[in-house]
Coordinates of C-alpha atoms and ligand atoms in Angstrom, one line a residue:
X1 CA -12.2 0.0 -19.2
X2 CA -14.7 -0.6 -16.0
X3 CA -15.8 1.9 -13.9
X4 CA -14.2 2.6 -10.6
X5 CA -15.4 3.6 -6.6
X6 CA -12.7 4.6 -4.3
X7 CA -13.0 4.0 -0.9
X8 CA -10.7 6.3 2.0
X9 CA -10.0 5.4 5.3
X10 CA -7.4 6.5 7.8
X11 CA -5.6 8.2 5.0
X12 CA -5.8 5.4 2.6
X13 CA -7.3 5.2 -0.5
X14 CA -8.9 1.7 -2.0
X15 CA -10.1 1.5 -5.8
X16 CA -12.8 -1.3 -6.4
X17 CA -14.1 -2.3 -10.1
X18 CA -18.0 -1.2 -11.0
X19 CA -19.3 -3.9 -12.8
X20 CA -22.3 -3.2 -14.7
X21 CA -25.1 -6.1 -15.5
X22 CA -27.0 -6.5 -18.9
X23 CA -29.9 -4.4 -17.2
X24 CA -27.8 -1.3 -16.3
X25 CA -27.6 -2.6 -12.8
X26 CA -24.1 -1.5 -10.8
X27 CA -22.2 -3.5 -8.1
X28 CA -18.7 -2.2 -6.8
X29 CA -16.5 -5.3 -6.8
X30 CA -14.7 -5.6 -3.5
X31 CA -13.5 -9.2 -3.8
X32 CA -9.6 -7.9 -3.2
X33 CA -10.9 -5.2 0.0
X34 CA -10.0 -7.1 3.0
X35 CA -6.8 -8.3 1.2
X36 CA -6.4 -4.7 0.5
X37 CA -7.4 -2.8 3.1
X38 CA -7.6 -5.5 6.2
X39 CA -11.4 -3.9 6.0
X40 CA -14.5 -6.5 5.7
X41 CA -18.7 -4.7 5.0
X42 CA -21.0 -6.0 7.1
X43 CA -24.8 -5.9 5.7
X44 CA -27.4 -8.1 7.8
X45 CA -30.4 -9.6 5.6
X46 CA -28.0 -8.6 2.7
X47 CA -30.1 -6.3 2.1
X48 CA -27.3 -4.1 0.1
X49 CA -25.1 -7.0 -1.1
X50 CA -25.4 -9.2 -4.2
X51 CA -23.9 -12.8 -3.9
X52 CA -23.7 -13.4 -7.4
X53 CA -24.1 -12.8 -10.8
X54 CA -26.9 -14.6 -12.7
X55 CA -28.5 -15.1 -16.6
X56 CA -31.9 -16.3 -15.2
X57 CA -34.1 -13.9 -13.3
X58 CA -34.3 -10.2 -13.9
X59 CA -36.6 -8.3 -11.3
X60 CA -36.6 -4.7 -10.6
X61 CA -38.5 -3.9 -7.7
X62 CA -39.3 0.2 -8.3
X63 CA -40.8 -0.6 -11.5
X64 CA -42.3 -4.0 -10.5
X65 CA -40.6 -5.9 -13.3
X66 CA -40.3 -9.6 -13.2
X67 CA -38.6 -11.9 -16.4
X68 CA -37.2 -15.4 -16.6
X69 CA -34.8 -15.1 -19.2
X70 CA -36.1 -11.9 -20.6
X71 CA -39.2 -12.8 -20.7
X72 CA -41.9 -10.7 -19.1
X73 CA -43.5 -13.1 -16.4
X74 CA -47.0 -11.9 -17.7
X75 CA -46.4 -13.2 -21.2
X76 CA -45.1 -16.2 -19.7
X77 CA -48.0 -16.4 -17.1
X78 CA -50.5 -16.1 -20.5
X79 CA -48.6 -17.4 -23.0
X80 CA -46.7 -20.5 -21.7
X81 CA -46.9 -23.5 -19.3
X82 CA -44.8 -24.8 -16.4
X83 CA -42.7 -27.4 -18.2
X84 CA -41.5 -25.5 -20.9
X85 CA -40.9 -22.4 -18.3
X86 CA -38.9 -25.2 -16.2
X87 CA -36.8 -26.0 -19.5
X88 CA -36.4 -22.6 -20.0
X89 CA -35.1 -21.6 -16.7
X90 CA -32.7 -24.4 -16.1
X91 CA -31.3 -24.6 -19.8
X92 CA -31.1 -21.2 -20.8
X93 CA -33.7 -20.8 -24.1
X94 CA -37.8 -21.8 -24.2
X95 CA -37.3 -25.7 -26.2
X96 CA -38.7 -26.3 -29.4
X97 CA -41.4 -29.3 -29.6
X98 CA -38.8 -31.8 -30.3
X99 CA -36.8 -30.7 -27.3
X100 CA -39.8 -30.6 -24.5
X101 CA -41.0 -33.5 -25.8
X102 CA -37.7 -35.4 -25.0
X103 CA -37.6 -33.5 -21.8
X104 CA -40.6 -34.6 -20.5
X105 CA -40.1 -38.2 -21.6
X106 CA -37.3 -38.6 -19.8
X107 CA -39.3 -37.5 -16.7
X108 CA -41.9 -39.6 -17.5
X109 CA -39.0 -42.5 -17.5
X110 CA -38.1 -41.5 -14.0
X111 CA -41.2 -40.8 -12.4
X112 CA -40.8 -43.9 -9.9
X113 CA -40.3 -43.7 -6.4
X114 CA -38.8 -46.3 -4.4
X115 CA -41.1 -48.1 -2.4
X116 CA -39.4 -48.0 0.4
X117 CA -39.6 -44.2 0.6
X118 CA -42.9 -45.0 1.4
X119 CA -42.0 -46.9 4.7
X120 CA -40.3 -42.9 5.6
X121 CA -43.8 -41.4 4.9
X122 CA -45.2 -44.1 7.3
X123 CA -43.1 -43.1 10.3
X124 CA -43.8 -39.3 10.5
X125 CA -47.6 -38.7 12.1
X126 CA -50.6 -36.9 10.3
X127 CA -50.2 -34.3 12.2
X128 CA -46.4 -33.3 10.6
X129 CA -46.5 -30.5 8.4
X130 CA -46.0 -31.1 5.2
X131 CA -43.1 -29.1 4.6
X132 CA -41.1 -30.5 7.3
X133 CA -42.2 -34.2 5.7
X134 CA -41.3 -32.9 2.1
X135 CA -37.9 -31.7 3.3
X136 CA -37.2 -35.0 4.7
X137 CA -38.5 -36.8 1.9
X138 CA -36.2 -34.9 -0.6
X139 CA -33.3 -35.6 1.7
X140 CA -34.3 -39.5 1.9
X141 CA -34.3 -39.7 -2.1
X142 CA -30.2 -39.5 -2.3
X143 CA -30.4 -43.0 -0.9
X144 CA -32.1 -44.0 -3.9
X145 CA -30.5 -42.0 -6.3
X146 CA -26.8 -42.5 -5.1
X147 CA -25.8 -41.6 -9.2
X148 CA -27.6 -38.0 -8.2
X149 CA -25.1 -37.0 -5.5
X150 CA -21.4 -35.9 -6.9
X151 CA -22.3 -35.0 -10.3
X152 CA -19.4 -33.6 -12.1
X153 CA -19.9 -33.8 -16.1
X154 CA -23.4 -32.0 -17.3
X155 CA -24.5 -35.1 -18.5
X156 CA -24.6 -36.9 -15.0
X157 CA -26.4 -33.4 -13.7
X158 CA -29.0 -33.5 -16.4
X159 CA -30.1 -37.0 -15.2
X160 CA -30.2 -35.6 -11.7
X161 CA -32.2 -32.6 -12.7
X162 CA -34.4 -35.2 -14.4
X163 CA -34.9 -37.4 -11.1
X164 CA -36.0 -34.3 -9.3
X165 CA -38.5 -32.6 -11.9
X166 CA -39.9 -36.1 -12.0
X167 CA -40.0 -37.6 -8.1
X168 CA -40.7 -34.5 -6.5
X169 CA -44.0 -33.7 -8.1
X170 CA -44.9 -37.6 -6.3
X171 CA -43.3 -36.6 -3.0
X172 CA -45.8 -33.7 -2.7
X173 CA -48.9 -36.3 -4.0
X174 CA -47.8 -38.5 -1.1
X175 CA -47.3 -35.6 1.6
X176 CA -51.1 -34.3 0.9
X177 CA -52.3 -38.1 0.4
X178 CA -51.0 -39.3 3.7
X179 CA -52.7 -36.0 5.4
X180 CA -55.9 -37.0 3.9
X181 CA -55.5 -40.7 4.7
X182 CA -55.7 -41.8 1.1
X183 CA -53.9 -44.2 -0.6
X184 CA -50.8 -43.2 -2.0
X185 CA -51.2 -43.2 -5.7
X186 CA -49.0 -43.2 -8.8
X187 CA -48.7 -40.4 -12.1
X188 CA -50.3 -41.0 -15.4
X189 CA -47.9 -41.4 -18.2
X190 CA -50.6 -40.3 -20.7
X191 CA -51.3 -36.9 -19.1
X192 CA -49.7 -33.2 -19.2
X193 CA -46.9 -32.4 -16.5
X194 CA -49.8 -30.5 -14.2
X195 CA -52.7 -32.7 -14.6
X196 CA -50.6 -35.4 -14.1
X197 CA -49.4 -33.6 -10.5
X198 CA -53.5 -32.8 -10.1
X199 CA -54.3 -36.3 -10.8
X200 CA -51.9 -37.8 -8.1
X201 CA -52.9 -35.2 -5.7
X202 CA -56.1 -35.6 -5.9
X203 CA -57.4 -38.5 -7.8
X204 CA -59.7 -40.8 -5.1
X205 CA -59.2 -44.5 -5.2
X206 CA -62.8 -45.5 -5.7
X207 CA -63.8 -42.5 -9.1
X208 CA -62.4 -42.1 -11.9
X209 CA -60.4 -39.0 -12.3
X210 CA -62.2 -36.0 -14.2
X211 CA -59.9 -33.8 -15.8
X212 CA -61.1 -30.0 -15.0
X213 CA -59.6 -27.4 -17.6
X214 CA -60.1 -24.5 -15.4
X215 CA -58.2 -26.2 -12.3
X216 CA -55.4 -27.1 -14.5
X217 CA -54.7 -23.9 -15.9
X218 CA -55.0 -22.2 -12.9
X219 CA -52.5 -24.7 -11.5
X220 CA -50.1 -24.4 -14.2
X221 CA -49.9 -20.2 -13.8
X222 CA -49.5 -20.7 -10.4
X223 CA -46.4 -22.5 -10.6
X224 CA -45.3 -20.6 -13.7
X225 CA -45.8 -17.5 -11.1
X226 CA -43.7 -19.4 -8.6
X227 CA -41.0 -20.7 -10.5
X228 CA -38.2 -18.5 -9.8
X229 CA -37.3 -15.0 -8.0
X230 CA -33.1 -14.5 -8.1
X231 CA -31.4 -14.6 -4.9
X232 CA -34.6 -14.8 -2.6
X233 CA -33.6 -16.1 1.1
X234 CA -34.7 -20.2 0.1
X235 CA -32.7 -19.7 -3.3
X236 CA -29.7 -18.3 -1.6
X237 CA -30.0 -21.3 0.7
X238 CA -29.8 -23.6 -2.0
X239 CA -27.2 -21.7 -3.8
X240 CA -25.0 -21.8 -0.7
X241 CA -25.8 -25.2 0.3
X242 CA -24.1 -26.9 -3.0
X243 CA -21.4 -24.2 -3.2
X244 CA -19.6 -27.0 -0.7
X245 CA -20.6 -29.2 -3.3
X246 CA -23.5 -31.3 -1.6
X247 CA -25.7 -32.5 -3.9
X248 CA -28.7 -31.1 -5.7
X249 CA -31.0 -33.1 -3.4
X250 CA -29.6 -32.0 -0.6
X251 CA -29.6 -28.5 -1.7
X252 CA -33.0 -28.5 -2.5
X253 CA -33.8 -30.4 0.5
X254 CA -32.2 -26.9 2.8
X255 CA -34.6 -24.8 0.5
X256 CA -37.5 -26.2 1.2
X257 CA -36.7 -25.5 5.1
X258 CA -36.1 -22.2 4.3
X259 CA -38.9 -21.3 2.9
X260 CA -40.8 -23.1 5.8
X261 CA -40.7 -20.0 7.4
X262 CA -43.9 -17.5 7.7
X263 CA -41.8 -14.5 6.4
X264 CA -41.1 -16.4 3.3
X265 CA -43.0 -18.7 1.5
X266 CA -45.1 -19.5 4.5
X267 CA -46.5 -16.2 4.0
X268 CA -49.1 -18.0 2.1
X269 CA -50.8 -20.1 4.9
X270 CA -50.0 -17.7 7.2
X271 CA -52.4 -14.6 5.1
X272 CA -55.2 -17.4 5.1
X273 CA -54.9 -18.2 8.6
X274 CA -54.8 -14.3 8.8
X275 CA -57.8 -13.8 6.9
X276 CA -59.8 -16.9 8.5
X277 CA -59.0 -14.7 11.4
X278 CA -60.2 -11.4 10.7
X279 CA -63.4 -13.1 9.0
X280 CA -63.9 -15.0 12.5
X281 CA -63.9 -11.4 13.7
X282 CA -66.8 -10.0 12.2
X283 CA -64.6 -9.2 9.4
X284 CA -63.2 -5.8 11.3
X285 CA -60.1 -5.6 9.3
X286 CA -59.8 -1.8 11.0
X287 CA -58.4 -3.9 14.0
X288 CA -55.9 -5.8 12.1
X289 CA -54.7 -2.9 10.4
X290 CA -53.8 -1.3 13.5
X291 CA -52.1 -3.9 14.8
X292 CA -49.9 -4.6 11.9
X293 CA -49.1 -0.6 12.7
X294 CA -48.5 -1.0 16.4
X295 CA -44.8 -1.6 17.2
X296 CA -45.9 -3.2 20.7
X297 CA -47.4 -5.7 18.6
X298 CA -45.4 -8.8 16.6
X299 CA -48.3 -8.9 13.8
X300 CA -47.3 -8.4 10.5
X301 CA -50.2 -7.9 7.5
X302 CA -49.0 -11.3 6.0
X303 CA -48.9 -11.3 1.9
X304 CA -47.7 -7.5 2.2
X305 CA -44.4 -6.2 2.0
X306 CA -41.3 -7.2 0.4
X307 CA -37.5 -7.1 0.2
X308 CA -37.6 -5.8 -3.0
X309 CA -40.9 -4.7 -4.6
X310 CA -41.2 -1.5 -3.7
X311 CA -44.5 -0.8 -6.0
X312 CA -47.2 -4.1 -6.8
X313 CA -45.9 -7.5 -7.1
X314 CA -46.2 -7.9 -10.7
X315 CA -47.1 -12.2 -9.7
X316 CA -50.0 -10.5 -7.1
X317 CA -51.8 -8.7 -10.2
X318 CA -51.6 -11.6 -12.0
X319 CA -52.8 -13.8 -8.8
X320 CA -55.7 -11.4 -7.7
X321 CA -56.9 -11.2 -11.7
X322 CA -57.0 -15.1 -12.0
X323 CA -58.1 -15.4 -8.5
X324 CA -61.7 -13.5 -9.7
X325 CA -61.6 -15.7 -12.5
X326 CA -61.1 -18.6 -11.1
X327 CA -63.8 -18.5 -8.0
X328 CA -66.1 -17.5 -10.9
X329 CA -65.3 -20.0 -13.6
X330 CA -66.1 -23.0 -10.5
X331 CA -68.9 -21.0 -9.1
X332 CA -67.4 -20.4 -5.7
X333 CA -68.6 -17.3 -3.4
X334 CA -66.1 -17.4 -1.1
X335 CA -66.4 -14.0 1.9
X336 CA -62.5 -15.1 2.1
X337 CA -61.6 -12.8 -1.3
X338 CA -64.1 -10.0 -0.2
X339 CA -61.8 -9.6 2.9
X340 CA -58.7 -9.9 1.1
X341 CA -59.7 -7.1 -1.4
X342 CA -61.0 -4.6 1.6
X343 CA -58.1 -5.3 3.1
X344 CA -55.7 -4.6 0.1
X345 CA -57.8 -1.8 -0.3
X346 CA -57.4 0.1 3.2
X347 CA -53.5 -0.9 3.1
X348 CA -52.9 0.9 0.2
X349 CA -54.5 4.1 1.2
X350 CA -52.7 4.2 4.7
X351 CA -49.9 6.6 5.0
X352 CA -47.9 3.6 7.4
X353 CA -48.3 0.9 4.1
X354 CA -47.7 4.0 1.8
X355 CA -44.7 5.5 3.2
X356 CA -43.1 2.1 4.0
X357 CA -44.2 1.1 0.0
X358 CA -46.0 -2.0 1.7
X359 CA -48.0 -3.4 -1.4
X360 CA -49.6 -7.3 -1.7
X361 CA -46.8 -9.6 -3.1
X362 CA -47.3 -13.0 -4.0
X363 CA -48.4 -14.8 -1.3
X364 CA -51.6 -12.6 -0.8
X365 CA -53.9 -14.0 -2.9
X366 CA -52.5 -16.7 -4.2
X367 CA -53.8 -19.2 -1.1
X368 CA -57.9 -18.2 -1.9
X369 CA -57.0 -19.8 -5.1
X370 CA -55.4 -23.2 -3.6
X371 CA -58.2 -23.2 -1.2
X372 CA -60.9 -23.1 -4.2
X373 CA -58.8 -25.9 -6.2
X374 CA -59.1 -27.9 -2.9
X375 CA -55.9 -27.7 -1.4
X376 CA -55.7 -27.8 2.4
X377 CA -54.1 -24.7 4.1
X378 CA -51.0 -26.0 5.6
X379 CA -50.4 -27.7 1.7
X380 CA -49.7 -23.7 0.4
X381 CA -46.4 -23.7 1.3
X382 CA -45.6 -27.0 -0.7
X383 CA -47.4 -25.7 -3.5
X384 CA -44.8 -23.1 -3.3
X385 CA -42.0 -25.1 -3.4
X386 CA -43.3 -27.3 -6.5
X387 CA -43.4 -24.4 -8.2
X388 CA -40.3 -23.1 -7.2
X389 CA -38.2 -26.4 -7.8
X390 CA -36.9 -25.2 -11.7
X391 CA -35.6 -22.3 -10.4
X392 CA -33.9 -23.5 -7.7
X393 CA -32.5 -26.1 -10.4
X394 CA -31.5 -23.6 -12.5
X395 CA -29.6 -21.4 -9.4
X396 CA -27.9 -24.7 -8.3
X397 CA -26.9 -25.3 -11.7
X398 CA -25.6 -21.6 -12.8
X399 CA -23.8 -21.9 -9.5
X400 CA -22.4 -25.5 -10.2
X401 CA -21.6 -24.5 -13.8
X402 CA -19.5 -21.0 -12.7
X403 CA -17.7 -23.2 -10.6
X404 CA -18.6 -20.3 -7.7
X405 CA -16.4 -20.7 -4.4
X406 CA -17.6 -22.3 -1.6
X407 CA -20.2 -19.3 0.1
X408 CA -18.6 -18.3 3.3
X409 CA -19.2 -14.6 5.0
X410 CA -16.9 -13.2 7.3
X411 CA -18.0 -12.0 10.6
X412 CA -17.1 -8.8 12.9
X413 CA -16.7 -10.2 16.5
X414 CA -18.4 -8.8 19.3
X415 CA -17.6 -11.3 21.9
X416 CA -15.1 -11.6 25.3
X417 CA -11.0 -10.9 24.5
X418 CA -8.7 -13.0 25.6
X419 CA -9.0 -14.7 29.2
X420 CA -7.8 -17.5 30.9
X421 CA -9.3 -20.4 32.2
X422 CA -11.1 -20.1 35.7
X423 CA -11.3 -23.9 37.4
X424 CA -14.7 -24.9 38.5
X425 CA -13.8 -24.5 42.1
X426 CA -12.6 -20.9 41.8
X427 CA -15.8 -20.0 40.1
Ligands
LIG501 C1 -41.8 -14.1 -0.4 O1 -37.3 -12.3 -1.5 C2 -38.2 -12.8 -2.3 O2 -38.1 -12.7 -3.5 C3 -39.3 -13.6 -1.7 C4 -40.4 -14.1 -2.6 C5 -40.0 -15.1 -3.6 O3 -40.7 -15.2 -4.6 O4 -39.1 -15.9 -3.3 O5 -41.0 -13.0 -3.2 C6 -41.5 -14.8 -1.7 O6 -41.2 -14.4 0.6 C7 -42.7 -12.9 -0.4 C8 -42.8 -12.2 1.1 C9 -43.7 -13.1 1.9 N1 -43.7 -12.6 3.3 C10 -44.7 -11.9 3.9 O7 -45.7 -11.6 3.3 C11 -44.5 -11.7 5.4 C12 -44.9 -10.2 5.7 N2 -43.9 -9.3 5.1 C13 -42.8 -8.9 5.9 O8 -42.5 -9.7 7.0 C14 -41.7 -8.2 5.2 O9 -42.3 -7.3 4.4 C15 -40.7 -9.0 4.4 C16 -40.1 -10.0 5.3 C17 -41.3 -9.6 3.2 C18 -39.6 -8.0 4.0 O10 -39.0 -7.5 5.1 P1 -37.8 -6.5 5.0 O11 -37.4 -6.2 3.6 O12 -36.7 -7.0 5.9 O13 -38.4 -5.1 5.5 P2 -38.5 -4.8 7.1 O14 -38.9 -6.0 7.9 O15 -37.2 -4.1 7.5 O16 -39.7 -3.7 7.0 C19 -39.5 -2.3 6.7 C20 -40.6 -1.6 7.5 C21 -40.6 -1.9 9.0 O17 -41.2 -0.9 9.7 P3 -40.2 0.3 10.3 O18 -39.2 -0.5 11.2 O19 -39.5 0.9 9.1 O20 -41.1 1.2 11.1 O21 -41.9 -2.1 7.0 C22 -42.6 -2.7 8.1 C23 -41.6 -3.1 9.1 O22 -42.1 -3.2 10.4 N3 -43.3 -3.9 7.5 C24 -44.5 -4.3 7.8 C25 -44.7 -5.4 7.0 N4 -43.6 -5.6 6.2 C26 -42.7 -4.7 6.6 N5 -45.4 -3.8 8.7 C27 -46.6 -4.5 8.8 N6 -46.9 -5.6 8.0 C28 -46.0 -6.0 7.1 N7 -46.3 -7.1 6.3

């Protein structure tokens, strides 16, 4: 027998189911209130409501606890790499060798792009950023993959889930290849999922591509780092989004705009551009700190803070530790770290970042390591979303898969009552 919470008001009394998750976690189940009670919550940011309930991701934020499927991110981080953590996340259970093997196959089978999405590329400018070109790029490949739109039976959404693990990871080669004005070059059937995304990314037309161990690896935890983080505002969009049913594509295409956005996963340009600030200034990270203090004043201390860590990012630890290792293992001195690190350092022994629990989250160091594997600034964010593709995957397919209703809040209006028309002349 559940749990219940009562709720009274005006004289009434309303009873609600506590449902309790696999992690001890309690949610009061008010799905009959407003039929109940003619009573709606209202909670802006959501910041007290959960829209779901999910296998995948299990984060607790006190304790700075992060697993895909139980497993502890670090092990994952140390132990695993991205395409079997993809597998794992969207199917449910880490494959055996037979069953990544056929996995990646298939994505090796689908790994063409039309070339006429290349005649898309061709009509946005240089200057676009590349995660407005990716969103529209992910949008355009539905007119390609028409079999990818209204899937219904799990075979028709593995093929779909297929096409995306295998075209988008060519989308982002193109983005950065267009930016850099180089020609826009094809995957290597013979190579691992990540080198093969390096190679396309950054292969030059006239040398012959050198794999680089240290790159690759760093790569690969990167995205494993990135792969999924529950009902996160771009995840939610994407969960939302194909709750009417629109396609994955399409879903994933509204995720990628929401985490366009600086207090999201464009944190990570935005604390490099921050810290290519600060270092412009002589480096007086004093003054930044008290302006991210100052109310007056709309700077944020970007890469810090976070909905729900409130203790370290357990990704950031693992970020900062391979970000030492990998500036060391390629021999780059970059002042960029030393400033993130004094920074870090100040932050958490100020009573503002203290008492507000204001630690680094992922996107604080994880852009000094795309900028050491060569990866332009305003690229960060896209690096975000290739990482965070499986998990989105995964959401849209739990969501799918539930057959969840179609998401749709209600609202408490604030606006004029009823009044009658006023004609223009008597205005
Ligand atoms: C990601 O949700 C996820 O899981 C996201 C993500 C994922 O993997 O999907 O983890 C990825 O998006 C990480 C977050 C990246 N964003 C940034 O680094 C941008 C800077 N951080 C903030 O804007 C902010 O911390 C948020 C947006 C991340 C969280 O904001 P909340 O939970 O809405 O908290 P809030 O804005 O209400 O802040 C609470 C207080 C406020 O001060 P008071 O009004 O209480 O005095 O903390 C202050 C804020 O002003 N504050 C900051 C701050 N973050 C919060 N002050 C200065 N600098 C900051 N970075």
């Amino acid at each position: 027998m559940s749990e219940k919470a009562t709720l009274e008001y005006n004289g009434n009394k309303y009873e609600f189911p506590v449902i309790k998750g696999t992690e001890e976690e309690l949610a009061i189940d008010i799905k009959t209130l407003r039929a109940a009670s003619g009573i709606i919550t209202i909670d802006p940011g959501y910041k007290n409501t959960g829209s779901c309930k999910s296998a995948i991701t299990f984060l607790d934020g006190e304790k700075g606890i992060l697993r895909y499927r139980g497993y502890s991110i670090e092990e994952l981080a140390e132990k695993a790499d991205f395409l079997e953590v993809a597998y794992l996340l969207i199917f449910g259970e880490l494959p055996n060798a037979e069953q990544l093997e056929q996995f990646h196959s298939d994505i090796k089978s689908e790994s063409q792009v039309d070339e006429e999405m290349k005649k898309i590329l061709d009509g946005f400018p240089k200057s676009a950023h590349p995660m407005g070109v990716l969103s529209s790029l992910t949008s355009a490949l539905i007119a390609f993959n028409p079999s990818s739109v209204n899937v219904t039976s799990e075979k028709e959404m593995y093929w779909a889930i297929v096409r995306i693990m295998a075209k988008f990871p060519v989308l982002v080669a193109w983005t950065l290849r267009k930016k850099k004005g180089l020609p826009l070059d094809y995957g290597d059937d013979t190579l691992g999922y990540v080198e093969n995304i390096h190679k396309m990314m950054f292969k030059k037309p006239n040398q012959e591509y050198k794999k680089n161990k240290v790159i690759i690896d760093a790569l690969d935890k990167l995205l494993i780092l990135h792969a999924d983080h529950e009902q996160n505002c771009s995840t939610s969009t994407v969960r939302i989004v194909g709750s009417s049913h629109a396609g994955l594509f399409a879903s994933l295409s509204a995720g990628i705009s929401a985490l366009w956005g600086p207090l999201h996963g464009g944190a990570n340009q935005a604390v490099l551009e921050m810290l290519e600030a600060i270092e412009a200034d002589g480096g007086d990270t004093k003054k930044y700190m008290g302006k991210a203090k100052d109310k007056e004043d709309p700077f944020r201390l970007m890469g810090f803070g976070h909905r729900v860590y409130k203790n370290f990012d357990p990704r950031a630890k693992i970020i900062k530790k391979s970000a030492d290792e990998v500036l060391g293992d390629l021999g780059i001195e970059d002042p960029i770290l030393a400033i993130a690190q004094g920074l870090e350092k100040e932050a958490l022994e100020d009573k503002y970042f203290v008492d507000r629990k204001l630690y680094p989250n992922v996107d604080f160091y994880s852009g000094i390591i795309y900028r050491a594997l060569g990866i332009p600034t305003e690229m960060f964010t896209v690096m975000f979303a290739l990482g965070r593709l499986p998990g989105w995957i995964a959401q849209w397919r739990e969501m799918r898969l539930n057959g969840e209703p179609i998401g749709r809040p209600r609202q408490v209006y604030t606006g004029e009552n009823l009044r009658s028309f006023v004609p223009v002349e008597k205005r």
